[in-house]
C-alpha cells in the first residue's frame, strides 16, 4: 500500500482550515500523514488547526520563525 505525506502551508486562513482538515479526515484512505505549516499567521489560524487536529497522530503542526511567503 502506498504511503504519502500531505503538506498544507497556511497564512491567515482560519475561515477555510476547518473544512480543509475535516475533508482530509473524512477520507477512506488511511495511509497518509499531514504536515501543516503555519507561515506566521496573524489571525486565529494556528488555534483553529490545534483544535481540529487535537491529539490526532496523523497530523502535525510546524510554525515558521518568519513569514516566507509563496
mmCIF file of N, CA and C in Angstrom:
data_model
loop_
_atom_site.group_PDB
_atom_site.id
_atom_site.type_symbol
_atom_site.label_atom_id
_atom_site.label_comp_id
_atom_site.label_asym_id
_atom_site.label_seq_id
_atom_site.Cartn_x
_atom_site.Cartn_y
_atom_site.Cartn_z
ATOM 1 N N UNK A 1 0.831 -1.172 0.000
ATOM 2 C CA UNK A 1 0.000 0.000 0.000
ATOM 3 C C UNK A 1 0.887 1.251 0.000
ATOM 4 N N UNK A 2 0.550 2.223 -0.774
ATOM 5 C CA UNK A 2 1.333 3.441 -0.894
ATOM 6 C C UNK A 2 1.094 4.362 0.297
ATOM 7 N N UNK A 3 2.182 4.918 0.818
ATOM 8 C CA UNK A 3 2.114 5.894 1.898
ATOM 9 C C UNK A 3 2.522 7.243 1.343
ATOM 10 N N UNK A 4 1.840 8.295 1.744
ATOM 11 C CA UNK A 4 2.225 9.627 1.267
ATOM 12 C C UNK A 4 1.997 10.674 2.347
ATOM 13 N N UNK A 5 2.643 11.822 2.149
ATOM 14 C CA UNK A 5 2.508 12.968 3.030
ATOM 15 C C UNK A 5 1.740 14.068 2.317
ATOM 16 N N UNK A 6 0.924 14.771 3.075
ATOM 17 C CA UNK A 6 0.213 15.941 2.577
ATOM 18 C C UNK A 6 0.789 17.131 3.334
ATOM 19 N N UNK A 7 1.287 18.118 2.617
ATOM 20 C CA UNK A 7 1.830 19.316 3.239
ATOM 21 C C UNK A 7 0.880 20.468 2.948
ATOM 22 N N UNK A 8 0.424 21.133 4.005
ATOM 23 C CA UNK A 8 -0.517 22.237 3.861
ATOM 24 C C UNK A 8 0.096 23.493 4.476
ATOM 25 N N UNK A 9 0.666 24.353 3.646
ATOM 26 C CA UNK A 9 1.139 25.632 4.176
ATOM 27 C C UNK A 9 -0.052 26.569 4.339
ATOM 28 N N UNK A 10 -0.039 27.382 5.386
ATOM 29 C CA UNK A 10 -1.160 28.313 5.549
ATOM 30 C C UNK A 10 -0.710 29.627 6.165
ATOM 31 N N UNK A 11 -1.427 30.674 5.801
ATOM 32 C CA UNK A 11 -1.217 32.010 6.331
ATOM 33 C C UNK A 11 -2.565 32.725 6.356
ATOM 34 N N UNK A 12 -3.049 33.016 7.539
ATOM 35 C CA UNK A 12 -4.319 33.733 7.725
ATOM 36 C C UNK A 12 -5.476 33.083 6.963
ATOM 37 N N UNK A 13 -5.689 31.814 7.227
ATOM 38 C CA UNK A 13 -6.748 31.076 6.537
ATOM 39 C C UNK A 13 -7.720 30.427 7.520
ATOM 40 N N UNK A 14 -7.935 31.066 8.658
ATOM 41 C CA UNK A 14 -8.789 30.465 9.684
ATOM 42 C C UNK A 14 -10.186 30.138 9.172
ATOM 43 N N UNK A 15 -10.660 30.868 8.198
ATOM 44 C CA UNK A 15 -12.001 30.653 7.653
ATOM 45 C C UNK A 15 -12.106 29.318 6.901
ATOM 46 N N UNK A 16 -11.045 28.907 6.232
ATOM 47 C CA UNK A 16 -11.090 27.723 5.361
ATOM 48 C C UNK A 16 -10.461 26.475 5.973
ATOM 49 N N UNK A 17 -9.652 26.626 6.993
ATOM 50 C CA UNK A 17 -8.948 25.472 7.569
ATOM 51 C C UNK A 17 -9.860 24.383 8.128
ATOM 52 N N UNK A 18 -10.936 24.713 8.838
ATOM 53 C CA UNK A 18 -11.772 23.622 9.358
ATOM 54 C C UNK A 18 -12.311 22.716 8.255
ATOM 55 N N UNK A 19 -12.782 23.287 7.185
ATOM 56 C CA UNK A 19 -13.312 22.466 6.087
ATOM 57 C C UNK A 19 -12.209 21.635 5.443
ATOM 58 N N UNK A 20 -11.056 22.246 5.245
ATOM 59 C CA UNK A 20 -9.918 21.543 4.652
ATOM 60 C C UNK A 20 -9.550 20.313 5.492
ATOM 61 N N UNK A 21 -9.413 20.499 6.783
ATOM 62 C CA UNK A 21 -8.993 19.403 7.657
ATOM 63 C C UNK A 21 -10.076 18.349 7.829
ATOM 64 N N UNK A 22 -11.315 18.772 7.936
ATOM 65 C CA UNK A 22 -12.412 17.804 8.051
ATOM 66 C C UNK A 22 -12.524 16.950 6.791
ATOM 67 N N UNK A 23 -12.278 17.544 5.646
ATOM 68 C CA UNK A 23 -12.318 16.803 4.385
ATOM 69 C C UNK A 23 -11.225 15.737 4.349
ATOM 70 N N UNK A 24 -10.040 16.089 4.793
ATOM 71 C CA UNK A 24 -8.945 15.119 4.825
ATOM 72 C C UNK A 24 -9.276 13.985 5.792
ATOM 73 N N UNK A 25 -9.761 14.328 6.982
ATOM 74 C CA UNK A 25 -10.073 13.303 7.984
ATOM 75 C C UNK A 25 -11.212 12.385 7.542
ATOM 76 N N UNK A 26 -12.051 12.840 6.649
ATOM 77 C CA UNK A 26 -13.198 12.047 6.193
ATOM 78 C C UNK A 26 -12.844 11.027 5.109
ATOM 79 N N UNK A 27 -11.634 11.058 4.608
ATOM 80 C CA UNK A 27 -11.236 10.144 3.540
ATOM 81 C C UNK A 27 -11.173 8.703 4.047
ATOM 82 N N UNK A 28 -11.463 7.768 3.159
ATOM 83 C CA UNK A 28 -11.379 6.349 3.495
ATOM 84 C C UNK A 28 -9.940 5.849 3.513
ATOM 85 N N UNK A 29 -9.107 6.409 2.651
ATOM 86 C CA UNK A 29 -7.709 6.001 2.583
ATOM 87 C C UNK A 29 -7.034 6.401 3.891
ATOM 88 N N UNK A 30 -6.255 5.513 4.454
ATOM 89 C CA UNK A 30 -5.724 5.745 5.790
ATOM 90 C C UNK A 30 -4.199 5.810 5.851
ATOM 91 N N UNK A 31 -3.531 5.661 4.748
ATOM 92 C CA UNK A 31 -2.081 5.548 4.735
ATOM 93 C C UNK A 31 -1.413 6.880 4.379
ATOM 94 N N UNK A 32 -1.625 7.879 5.208
ATOM 95 C CA UNK A 32 -1.087 9.212 4.946
ATOM 96 C C UNK A 32 -0.733 9.900 6.252
ATOM 97 N N UNK A 33 -0.008 10.975 6.119
ATOM 98 C CA UNK A 33 0.326 11.864 7.220
ATOM 99 C C UNK A 33 0.204 13.291 6.714
ATOM 100 N N UNK A 34 -0.230 14.219 7.570
ATOM 101 C CA UNK A 34 -0.438 15.607 7.179
ATOM 102 C C UNK A 34 0.472 16.505 8.012
ATOM 103 N N UNK A 35 1.231 17.351 7.326
ATOM 104 C CA UNK A 35 2.070 18.339 7.987
ATOM 105 C C UNK A 35 1.504 19.711 7.640
ATOM 106 N N UNK A 36 1.076 20.439 8.660
ATOM 107 C CA UNK A 36 0.542 21.786 8.478
ATOM 108 C C UNK A 36 1.637 22.779 8.840
ATOM 109 N N UNK A 37 1.896 23.726 7.942
ATOM 110 C CA UNK A 37 2.974 24.691 8.151
ATOM 111 C C UNK A 37 2.376 26.086 8.306
ATOM 112 N N UNK A 38 2.460 26.615 9.507
ATOM 113 C CA UNK A 38 1.964 27.955 9.799
ATOM 114 C C UNK A 38 3.047 28.969 9.419
ATOM 115 N N UNK A 39 2.761 29.793 8.428
ATOM 116 C CA UNK A 39 3.726 30.784 7.942
ATOM 117 C C UNK A 39 3.500 32.126 8.654
ATOM 118 N N UNK A 40 3.545 32.092 9.991
ATOM 119 C CA UNK A 40 3.402 33.288 10.842
ATOM 120 C C UNK A 40 2.050 33.970 10.673
ATOM 121 N N UNK A 41 0.987 33.207 10.696
ATOM 122 C CA UNK A 41 -0.360 33.778 10.593
ATOM 123 C C UNK A 41 -0.587 34.793 11.704
ATOM 124 N N UNK A 42 -1.341 35.840 11.362
ATOM 125 C CA UNK A 42 -1.660 36.875 12.348
ATOM 126 C C UNK A 42 -3.116 36.778 12.808
ATOM 127 N N UNK A 43 -3.860 35.817 12.260
ATOM 128 C CA UNK A 43 -5.241 35.597 12.696
ATOM 129 C C UNK A 43 -5.271 34.375 13.619
ATOM 130 N N UNK A 44 -6.382 33.731 13.757
ATOM 131 C CA UNK A 44 -6.519 32.572 14.644
ATOM 132 C C UNK A 44 -6.270 31.236 13.950
ATOM 133 N N UNK A 45 -5.605 31.238 12.825
ATOM 134 C CA UNK A 45 -5.374 30.005 12.063
ATOM 135 C C UNK A 45 -4.707 28.923 12.900
ATOM 136 N N UNK A 46 -3.676 29.286 13.634
ATOM 137 C CA UNK A 46 -2.955 28.286 14.436
ATOM 138 C C UNK A 46 -3.882 27.651 15.467
ATOM 139 N N UNK A 47 -4.695 28.432 16.131
ATOM 140 C CA UNK A 47 -5.643 27.912 17.130
ATOM 141 C C UNK A 47 -6.669 26.983 16.486
ATOM 142 N N UNK A 48 -7.122 27.363 15.296
ATOM 143 C CA UNK A 48 -8.084 26.534 14.568
ATOM 144 C C UNK A 48 -7.465 25.174 14.264
ATOM 145 N N UNK A 49 -6.232 25.186 13.783
ATOM 146 C CA UNK A 49 -5.547 23.931 13.459
ATOM 147 C C UNK A 49 -5.357 23.090 14.718
ATOM 148 N N UNK A 50 -4.897 23.700 15.790
ATOM 149 C CA UNK A 50 -4.685 22.957 17.037
ATOM 150 C C UNK A 50 -5.985 22.297 17.504
ATOM 151 N N UNK A 51 -7.089 22.996 17.379
ATOM 152 C CA UNK A 51 -8.387 22.442 17.778
ATOM 153 C C UNK A 51 -8.790 21.278 16.865
ATOM 154 N N UNK A 52 -8.611 21.452 15.562
ATOM 155 C CA UNK A 52 -9.036 20.437 14.585
ATOM 156 C C UNK A 52 -8.188 19.167 14.634
ATOM 157 N N UNK A 53 -6.897 19.295 14.926
ATOM 158 C CA UNK A 53 -6.019 18.111 14.903
ATOM 159 C C UNK A 53 -5.813 17.518 16.292
ATOM 160 N N UNK A 54 -6.516 18.015 17.259
ATOM 161 C CA UNK A 54 -6.390 17.611 18.650
ATOM 162 C C UNK A 54 -6.051 16.136 18.825
ATOM 163 N N UNK A 55 -4.818 15.857 19.187
ATOM 164 C CA UNK A 55 -4.335 14.504 19.519
ATOM 165 C C UNK A 55 -4.519 13.482 18.398
ATOM 166 N N UNK A 56 -4.552 13.917 17.160
ATOM 167 C CA UNK A 56 -4.620 13.006 16.020
ATOM 168 C C UNK A 56 -3.194 12.817 15.510
ATOM 169 N N UNK A 57 -2.641 11.627 15.671
ATOM 170 C CA UNK A 57 -1.235 11.407 15.328
ATOM 171 C C UNK A 57 -0.936 11.442 13.833
ATOM 172 N N UNK A 58 -1.952 11.522 12.996
ATOM 173 C CA UNK A 58 -1.734 11.664 11.555
ATOM 174 C C UNK A 58 -1.380 13.104 11.173
ATOM 175 N N UNK A 59 -1.630 14.041 12.071
ATOM 176 C CA UNK A 59 -1.438 15.457 11.793
ATOM 177 C C UNK A 59 -0.350 16.042 12.684
ATOM 178 N N UNK A 60 0.473 16.911 12.106
ATOM 179 C CA UNK A 60 1.448 17.638 12.906
ATOM 180 C C UNK A 60 1.477 19.097 12.442
ATOM 181 N N UNK A 61 1.808 19.963 13.363
ATOM 182 C CA UNK A 61 1.832 21.402 13.102
ATOM 183 C C UNK A 61 3.244 21.926 13.287
ATOM 184 N N UNK A 62 3.712 22.671 12.294
ATOM 185 C CA UNK A 62 5.024 23.312 12.341
ATOM 186 C C UNK A 62 4.803 24.800 12.123
ATOM 187 N N UNK A 63 5.483 25.620 12.904
ATOM 188 C CA UNK A 63 5.391 27.071 12.722
ATOM 189 C C UNK A 63 6.736 27.607 12.269
ATOM 190 N N UNK A 64 6.731 28.423 11.236
ATOM 191 C CA UNK A 64 7.977 29.010 10.736
ATOM 192 C C UNK A 64 8.365 30.203 11.602
ATOM 193 N N UNK A 65 9.663 30.497 11.719
ATOM 194 C CA UNK A 65 10.102 31.625 12.553
ATOM 195 C C UNK A 65 9.859 32.991 11.902
ATOM 196 N N UNK A 66 9.721 32.996 10.575
ATOM 197 C CA UNK A 66 9.459 34.243 9.838
ATOM 198 C C UNK A 66 8.584 33.924 8.635
ATOM 199 N N UNK A 67 7.791 34.893 8.225
ATOM 200 C CA UNK A 67 6.910 34.702 7.077
ATOM 201 C C UNK A 67 7.756 34.529 5.824
ATOM 202 N N UNK A 68 7.600 33.381 5.176
ATOM 203 C CA UNK A 68 8.385 33.085 3.976
ATOM 204 C C UNK A 68 7.633 33.360 2.692
ATOM 205 N N UNK A 69 6.312 33.441 2.776
ATOM 206 C CA UNK A 69 5.513 33.679 1.588
ATOM 207 C C UNK A 69 5.562 32.493 0.635
ATOM 208 N N UNK A 70 4.954 32.686 -0.513
ATOM 209 C CA UNK A 70 4.894 31.611 -1.506
ATOM 210 C C UNK A 70 6.283 31.294 -2.008
#
